[in-house]
Coordinates of C-alpha atoms and ligand atoms in Angstrom, one line a residue:
M1 CA 183.0 15.4 153.6
Q2 CA 184.5 17.2 157.1
D3 CA 182.3 18.7 159.3
Y4 CA 183.3 22.0 160.7
I5 CA 181.6 23.3 163.6
M6 CA 183.2 26.8 162.7
E7 CA 185.0 28.2 159.7
I8 CA 187.2 31.3 160.3
K9 CA 187.7 33.0 157.0
N10 CA 190.8 36.2 156.6
L11 CA 189.7 37.0 160.3
K12 CA 191.5 40.3 161.1
K13 CA 191.5 42.7 163.9
Y14 CA 193.8 45.6 163.6
F15 CA 193.8 47.7 166.8
K16 CA 194.5 51.6 165.5
L17 CA 197.3 53.9 167.9
K18 CA 196.9 56.8 168.7
E19 CA 197.4 59.7 165.4
N20 CA 199.9 62.3 165.7
I21 CA 199.1 64.9 163.4
F22 CA 203.0 64.5 162.0
S23 CA 202.3 61.5 160.9
K24 CA 199.9 58.5 159.3
A25 CA 197.5 56.5 161.7
K26 CA 199.0 53.4 163.0
Y27 CA 197.6 50.0 163.6
V28 CA 198.8 47.4 165.7
R29 CA 197.9 44.1 163.1
A30 CA 197.0 41.5 165.9
V31 CA 195.4 38.6 163.8
D32 CA 196.1 39.7 160.1
D33 CA 194.6 37.4 158.1
V34 CA 193.4 34.1 159.8
T35 CA 192.3 31.2 158.2
F36 CA 191.1 28.0 159.6
S37 CA 188.8 25.5 160.3
V38 CA 187.5 23.7 163.4
P39 CA 186.1 20.0 162.5
R40 CA 182.8 19.1 164.7
G41 CA 183.8 17.4 168.3
S42 CA 187.8 18.1 167.7
T43 CA 190.2 20.3 169.9
Y44 CA 191.9 22.8 167.7
A45 CA 195.2 24.4 169.5
V46 CA 196.3 27.8 168.4
V47 CA 200.0 28.2 169.6
G48 CA 202.4 30.5 169.8
E49 CA 204.9 32.9 172.1
S50 CA 203.3 35.8 173.7
G51 CA 202.5 38.3 171.2
S52 CA 201.5 36.2 168.8
G53 CA 198.1 37.3 168.5
K54 CA 196.4 34.3 169.8
T55 CA 194.9 35.5 172.8
T56 CA 193.0 38.6 170.4
L57 CA 192.1 36.0 168.0
G58 CA 190.0 34.3 170.6
R59 CA 188.3 36.8 172.0
T60 CA 187.5 38.3 168.3
I61 CA 185.8 34.9 167.3
L62 CA 183.1 35.1 170.3
R63 CA 183.0 39.0 169.8
L64 CA 184.2 40.3 172.8
I65 CA 186.1 42.7 171.0
D66 CA 185.1 44.0 167.1
A67 CA 186.6 42.1 164.1
S68 CA 187.8 44.4 161.8
A69 CA 187.5 42.2 158.6
G70 CA 186.7 38.3 157.6
E71 CA 184.1 35.9 158.2
I72 CA 183.1 33.3 161.3
I73 CA 181.2 30.8 159.7
M74 CA 178.8 28.6 162.1
D75 CA 175.5 27.2 161.1
N76 CA 176.1 28.5 157.8
K77 CA 175.7 32.1 159.5
N78 CA 178.4 34.6 159.5
V79 CA 178.3 35.3 163.3
L80 CA 180.1 39.1 162.3
D81 CA 176.7 39.6 160.5
L82 CA 174.1 39.1 163.3
S83 CA 172.5 41.6 165.3
K84 CA 172.8 41.7 169.2
K85 CA 169.6 39.8 169.3
E86 CA 170.5 37.2 166.5
F87 CA 174.0 36.8 168.1
M88 CA 172.8 36.0 171.7
E89 CA 171.8 32.2 171.0
Y90 CA 175.4 31.7 169.4
R91 CA 176.8 33.6 172.6
R92 CA 174.9 30.4 174.2
K93 CA 176.8 28.1 172.1
M94 CA 179.8 29.6 172.1
Q95 CA 181.6 30.1 175.4
M96 CA 185.1 31.2 176.7
V97 CA 187.5 30.2 180.0
F98 CA 189.9 32.4 180.5
Q99 CA 193.7 32.1 181.7
D100 CA 193.3 33.5 185.2
P101 CA 191.0 31.3 187.9
Y102 CA 191.5 34.1 190.1
N103 CA 190.4 37.5 188.6
S104 CA 187.7 35.6 185.9
L105 CA 185.5 34.8 189.2
H106 CA 183.4 37.7 190.8
P107 CA 185.4 37.6 194.7
K108 CA 181.8 39.0 196.0
K109 CA 179.6 36.4 194.1
L110 CA 178.5 32.9 195.6
V111 CA 179.4 30.1 193.7
K112 CA 176.0 29.7 193.0
T113 CA 175.5 33.0 191.3
I114 CA 178.5 32.8 189.5
I115 CA 177.8 29.6 187.7
G116 CA 173.8 30.3 187.4
E117 CA 173.6 33.9 186.1
G118 CA 174.0 33.0 182.5
M119 CA 170.9 31.0 183.1
K120 CA 168.9 33.8 184.3
I121 CA 169.9 35.7 181.2
H122 CA 169.5 32.8 178.5
F123 CA 166.2 31.5 179.4
K124 CA 164.0 34.5 181.1
G125 CA 161.7 33.2 183.9
I126 CA 163.4 30.0 184.7
K127 CA 162.3 28.6 188.4
E128 CA 164.9 29.2 190.9
T129 CA 164.5 25.4 191.5
E130 CA 165.4 24.4 188.1
I131 CA 168.7 26.8 188.2
R132 CA 169.7 24.8 191.6
K133 CA 169.5 21.5 190.1
R134 CA 171.4 22.5 186.7
I135 CA 174.2 24.1 188.8
A136 CA 174.6 20.7 191.0
E137 CA 174.6 19.0 188.0
V138 CA 177.4 20.6 186.5
L139 CA 179.2 20.7 189.8
N140 CA 179.2 17.3 189.9
E141 CA 180.4 17.1 186.1
V142 CA 183.6 19.1 187.3
G143 CA 184.5 16.8 190.2
L144 CA 183.0 19.7 192.8
R145 CA 180.1 19.0 195.3
E146 CA 176.8 20.3 195.2
E147 CA 177.0 22.4 198.3
H148 CA 180.1 23.9 197.0
M149 CA 177.5 26.3 195.6
F150 CA 177.2 28.3 198.6
R151 CA 180.8 29.3 198.9
Y152 CA 182.7 32.2 197.7
P153 CA 185.8 32.0 195.3
H154 CA 188.3 32.5 198.0
E155 CA 187.4 29.5 199.9
F156 CA 188.5 27.3 196.4
S157 CA 192.2 26.8 195.3
G158 CA 193.3 27.9 191.5
G159 CA 192.3 24.5 190.4
Q160 CA 188.9 24.2 191.9
R161 CA 188.0 27.9 190.7
Q162 CA 189.0 26.9 187.2
R163 CA 186.7 23.6 187.2
I164 CA 184.1 26.3 189.1
A165 CA 184.7 28.4 185.4
F166 CA 184.5 25.5 183.4
A167 CA 181.0 24.9 185.2
R168 CA 180.0 28.2 184.5
A169 CA 180.6 28.1 180.7
I170 CA 179.3 24.4 180.1
I171 CA 175.8 25.4 182.1
L172 CA 174.2 26.8 179.0
N173 CA 175.1 23.6 176.6
P174 CA 177.1 24.9 174.6
N175 CA 178.9 23.3 171.8
F176 CA 182.1 25.5 171.4
I177 CA 184.1 26.4 174.0
V178 CA 187.2 28.9 173.7
L179 CA 189.8 28.0 176.5
D180 CA 192.7 30.7 177.1
E181 CA 195.5 29.2 178.7
P182 CA 192.9 27.7 180.9
T183 CA 195.8 25.2 183.1
S184 CA 199.1 28.0 183.2
A185 CA 198.3 29.9 186.3
L186 CA 198.4 26.3 187.7
D187 CA 200.5 24.0 189.6
V188 CA 201.6 21.3 187.4
S189 CA 199.9 18.4 189.5
V190 CA 197.0 20.2 189.0
Q191 CA 197.1 21.2 185.7
A192 CA 197.2 17.2 185.2
M193 CA 193.6 17.1 186.7
V194 CA 192.5 19.9 185.3
L195 CA 193.0 18.9 181.6
K196 CA 192.1 15.2 182.3
M197 CA 188.5 16.8 183.4
L198 CA 188.7 18.9 179.8
K199 CA 189.2 16.0 178.0
D200 CA 186.4 13.8 179.6
I201 CA 183.6 16.3 179.7
K202 CA 184.4 17.3 176.2
K203 CA 184.1 13.4 174.8
R204 CA 181.0 13.4 177.1
E205 CA 179.2 16.5 175.7
D206 CA 180.5 16.2 172.4
L207 CA 181.9 19.6 172.7
S208 CA 184.5 21.4 170.6
Y209 CA 187.4 23.6 171.8
L210 CA 189.7 26.2 170.7
F211 CA 192.4 25.8 173.0
I212 CA 195.1 28.3 173.1
T213 CA 198.1 28.0 174.5
H214 CA 202.1 28.7 174.2
D215 CA 202.7 25.1 176.0
L216 CA 202.7 22.4 173.5
S217 CA 203.2 19.2 175.9
V218 CA 199.4 20.1 176.5
V219 CA 198.2 20.5 173.0
D220 CA 200.2 17.0 172.2
Y221 CA 197.9 16.0 175.4
L222 CA 194.5 17.6 174.0
A223 CA 194.4 18.6 170.9
D224 CA 193.6 17.0 167.6
H225 CA 194.7 19.7 165.2
V226 CA 197.2 22.3 165.8
A227 CA 197.9 26.5 164.0
V228 CA 200.9 27.9 164.7
M229 CA 200.6 32.1 165.1
Y230 CA 203.6 34.1 164.8
L231 CA 203.1 38.0 164.7
G232 CA 199.3 37.8 164.0
E233 CA 199.8 34.9 161.5
I234 CA 198.9 31.6 161.0
V235 CA 202.4 30.0 159.7
E236 CA 202.0 26.4 159.7
K237 CA 198.9 24.2 160.5
G238 CA 197.5 20.9 160.3
P239 CA 196.7 17.5 162.3
K240 CA 198.6 17.8 165.3
S241 CA 200.3 14.6 164.7
K242 CA 201.5 15.7 160.8
V243 CA 202.7 19.4 162.1
F244 CA 204.6 17.8 165.4
N245 CA 205.9 15.0 163.7
N246 CA 207.0 16.9 160.6
P247 CA 207.1 20.6 161.0
A248 CA 207.6 22.2 158.0
H249 CA 208.2 25.8 159.4
P250 CA 211.1 27.1 161.1
Y251 CA 208.9 28.7 163.8
T252 CA 207.2 25.4 164.4
E253 CA 210.5 23.8 164.3
L254 CA 212.1 26.0 167.0
L255 CA 208.9 25.6 169.2
L256 CA 209.2 22.1 169.2
N257 CA 212.8 22.4 169.9
S258 CA 212.5 24.5 173.1
N259 CA 209.5 22.3 174.4
P260 CA 211.3 20.5 177.3
I261 CA 211.7 16.6 177.3
P262 CA 210.5 14.8 180.2
D263 CA 213.0 12.3 180.0
P264 CA 216.3 13.4 181.7
F265 CA 218.8 11.0 179.5
T266 CA 217.3 11.9 176.0
D267 CA 219.7 15.0 174.8
R268 CA 218.9 17.0 171.4
E269 CA 220.8 19.9 169.9
R270 CA 219.8 23.1 171.0
I271 CA 218.2 25.2 168.4
E272 CA 220.0 29.1 168.9
V273 CA 217.5 31.8 169.0
K274 CA 218.1 35.1 166.7
G275 CA 216.5 38.4 168.2
E276 CA 213.2 39.3 169.7
V277 CA 210.3 39.1 168.8
P278 CA 209.9 42.0 166.6
N279 CA 207.7 45.2 167.2
P280 CA 204.0 44.3 165.9
I281 CA 203.2 48.0 164.9
N282 CA 206.0 47.6 162.3
P283 CA 206.1 44.1 161.6
P284 CA 209.2 42.8 159.3
S285 CA 208.9 42.8 155.4
G286 CA 208.3 40.0 153.6
C287 CA 208.2 36.5 155.8
R288 CA 207.5 38.4 159.4
F289 CA 209.6 35.7 161.1
H290 CA 212.7 36.7 158.8
T291 CA 215.0 38.6 161.3
R292 CA 214.8 35.1 163.8
C293 CA 215.4 32.7 161.1
R294 CA 218.1 30.8 160.4
Y295 CA 217.5 29.7 156.8
A296 CA 216.3 32.7 155.9
E297 CA 217.6 34.4 152.3
N298 CA 217.1 37.4 151.0
I299 CA 214.1 36.6 149.1
C300 CA 212.5 36.0 152.4
S301 CA 212.6 39.9 153.6
E302 CA 211.1 41.1 149.8
K303 CA 208.3 38.3 149.0
K304 CA 205.6 37.1 151.7
P305 CA 205.4 33.5 151.3
E306 CA 201.9 32.0 150.5
E307 CA 200.3 29.1 152.1
E308 CA 201.4 25.9 150.4
I309 CA 200.0 22.4 151.0
V310 CA 202.2 20.3 152.9
S311 CA 200.3 17.2 152.7
E312 CA 196.3 16.6 153.3
E313 CA 194.9 19.2 155.7
H314 CA 199.1 20.0 156.3
T315 CA 199.6 23.5 155.5
N316 CA 202.6 25.9 155.7
R317 CA 204.0 29.5 154.6
C318 CA 207.6 29.4 154.3
H319 CA 209.8 29.6 151.1
F320 CA 211.9 27.0 152.2
S321 CA 209.8 24.6 153.5
L322 CA 211.3 22.2 155.9
V323 CA 209.4 19.3 154.4
Ligands
SF4_401 FE1 212.6 31.2 157.2 FE2 212.4 32.3 154.9 FE3 210.7 30.4 155.6 FE4 210.3 33.2 156.5 S1 210.0 32.1 154.6 S2 210.4 31.1 157.8 S3 212.5 33.4 157.0 S4 213.1 30.3 155.1

């Protein structure tokens, strides 16, 4: 039987908009009834365009923002039901690395303070010498040196800052890390090195990742499983090889088609994209993708497609599955 580090069930995050005396309350359904499970030791990628809800999903899972409904099961407990005190232990196990290494590190704090402050919170009474020893270990693990702990973030390049952010995440020995576009602000050559570091540490420390990105090349390199999000919903999910080799949903097909091919001598037919991403306050009826889908028929705007099994672990939501 598959061992999951985390199971997300029917998770919702709605943001209420300012009410007006002339109209009913309106909501942005940023995450709408999302269900998936992350196998232990795997990298689970969540992909989609900006505005798909993937960053909100990551933040809701870590309880950085409150969920509107649903369950997040870890160690047979729903982490959404835990009290603040009970959640502290889970917070240690679940860490996050943010997209922007320039804003996510406090500019006036030494690296040792940035990396070590989590230890002071989670291990009350721990000796300064022990914290220093552990900081030196994690700096080494992310490819930096012990003496770097006495410098400030501005003394580092973007790639090194992201290594510091990662050191801060792993110092508490977590087993699950949400990585929100961790390489998108970096130069391509630096991206490759940071991605390799993430892959190596994951293997060494037996970590599981939830990897949020719009970049399918990164998913191809790092992920084992992938979920495709569109306007707050997961439209297709499954093992990466199945989703990438046999995309069943027209939106997945479109994303894969727009991903650049590294070989200049390989040509492929471009799929024309219709229209803009609709307003999430008032998403299209039926299938939310119908306003942009080249296969859309009348039923698509009338009836929401159910999730259907394509093959083992591979599911899709479309009235006219491509597979
Ligand atoms: Fe396109 Fe219809 Fe499938 Fe939606 S349900 S993706 S509109 S074919």
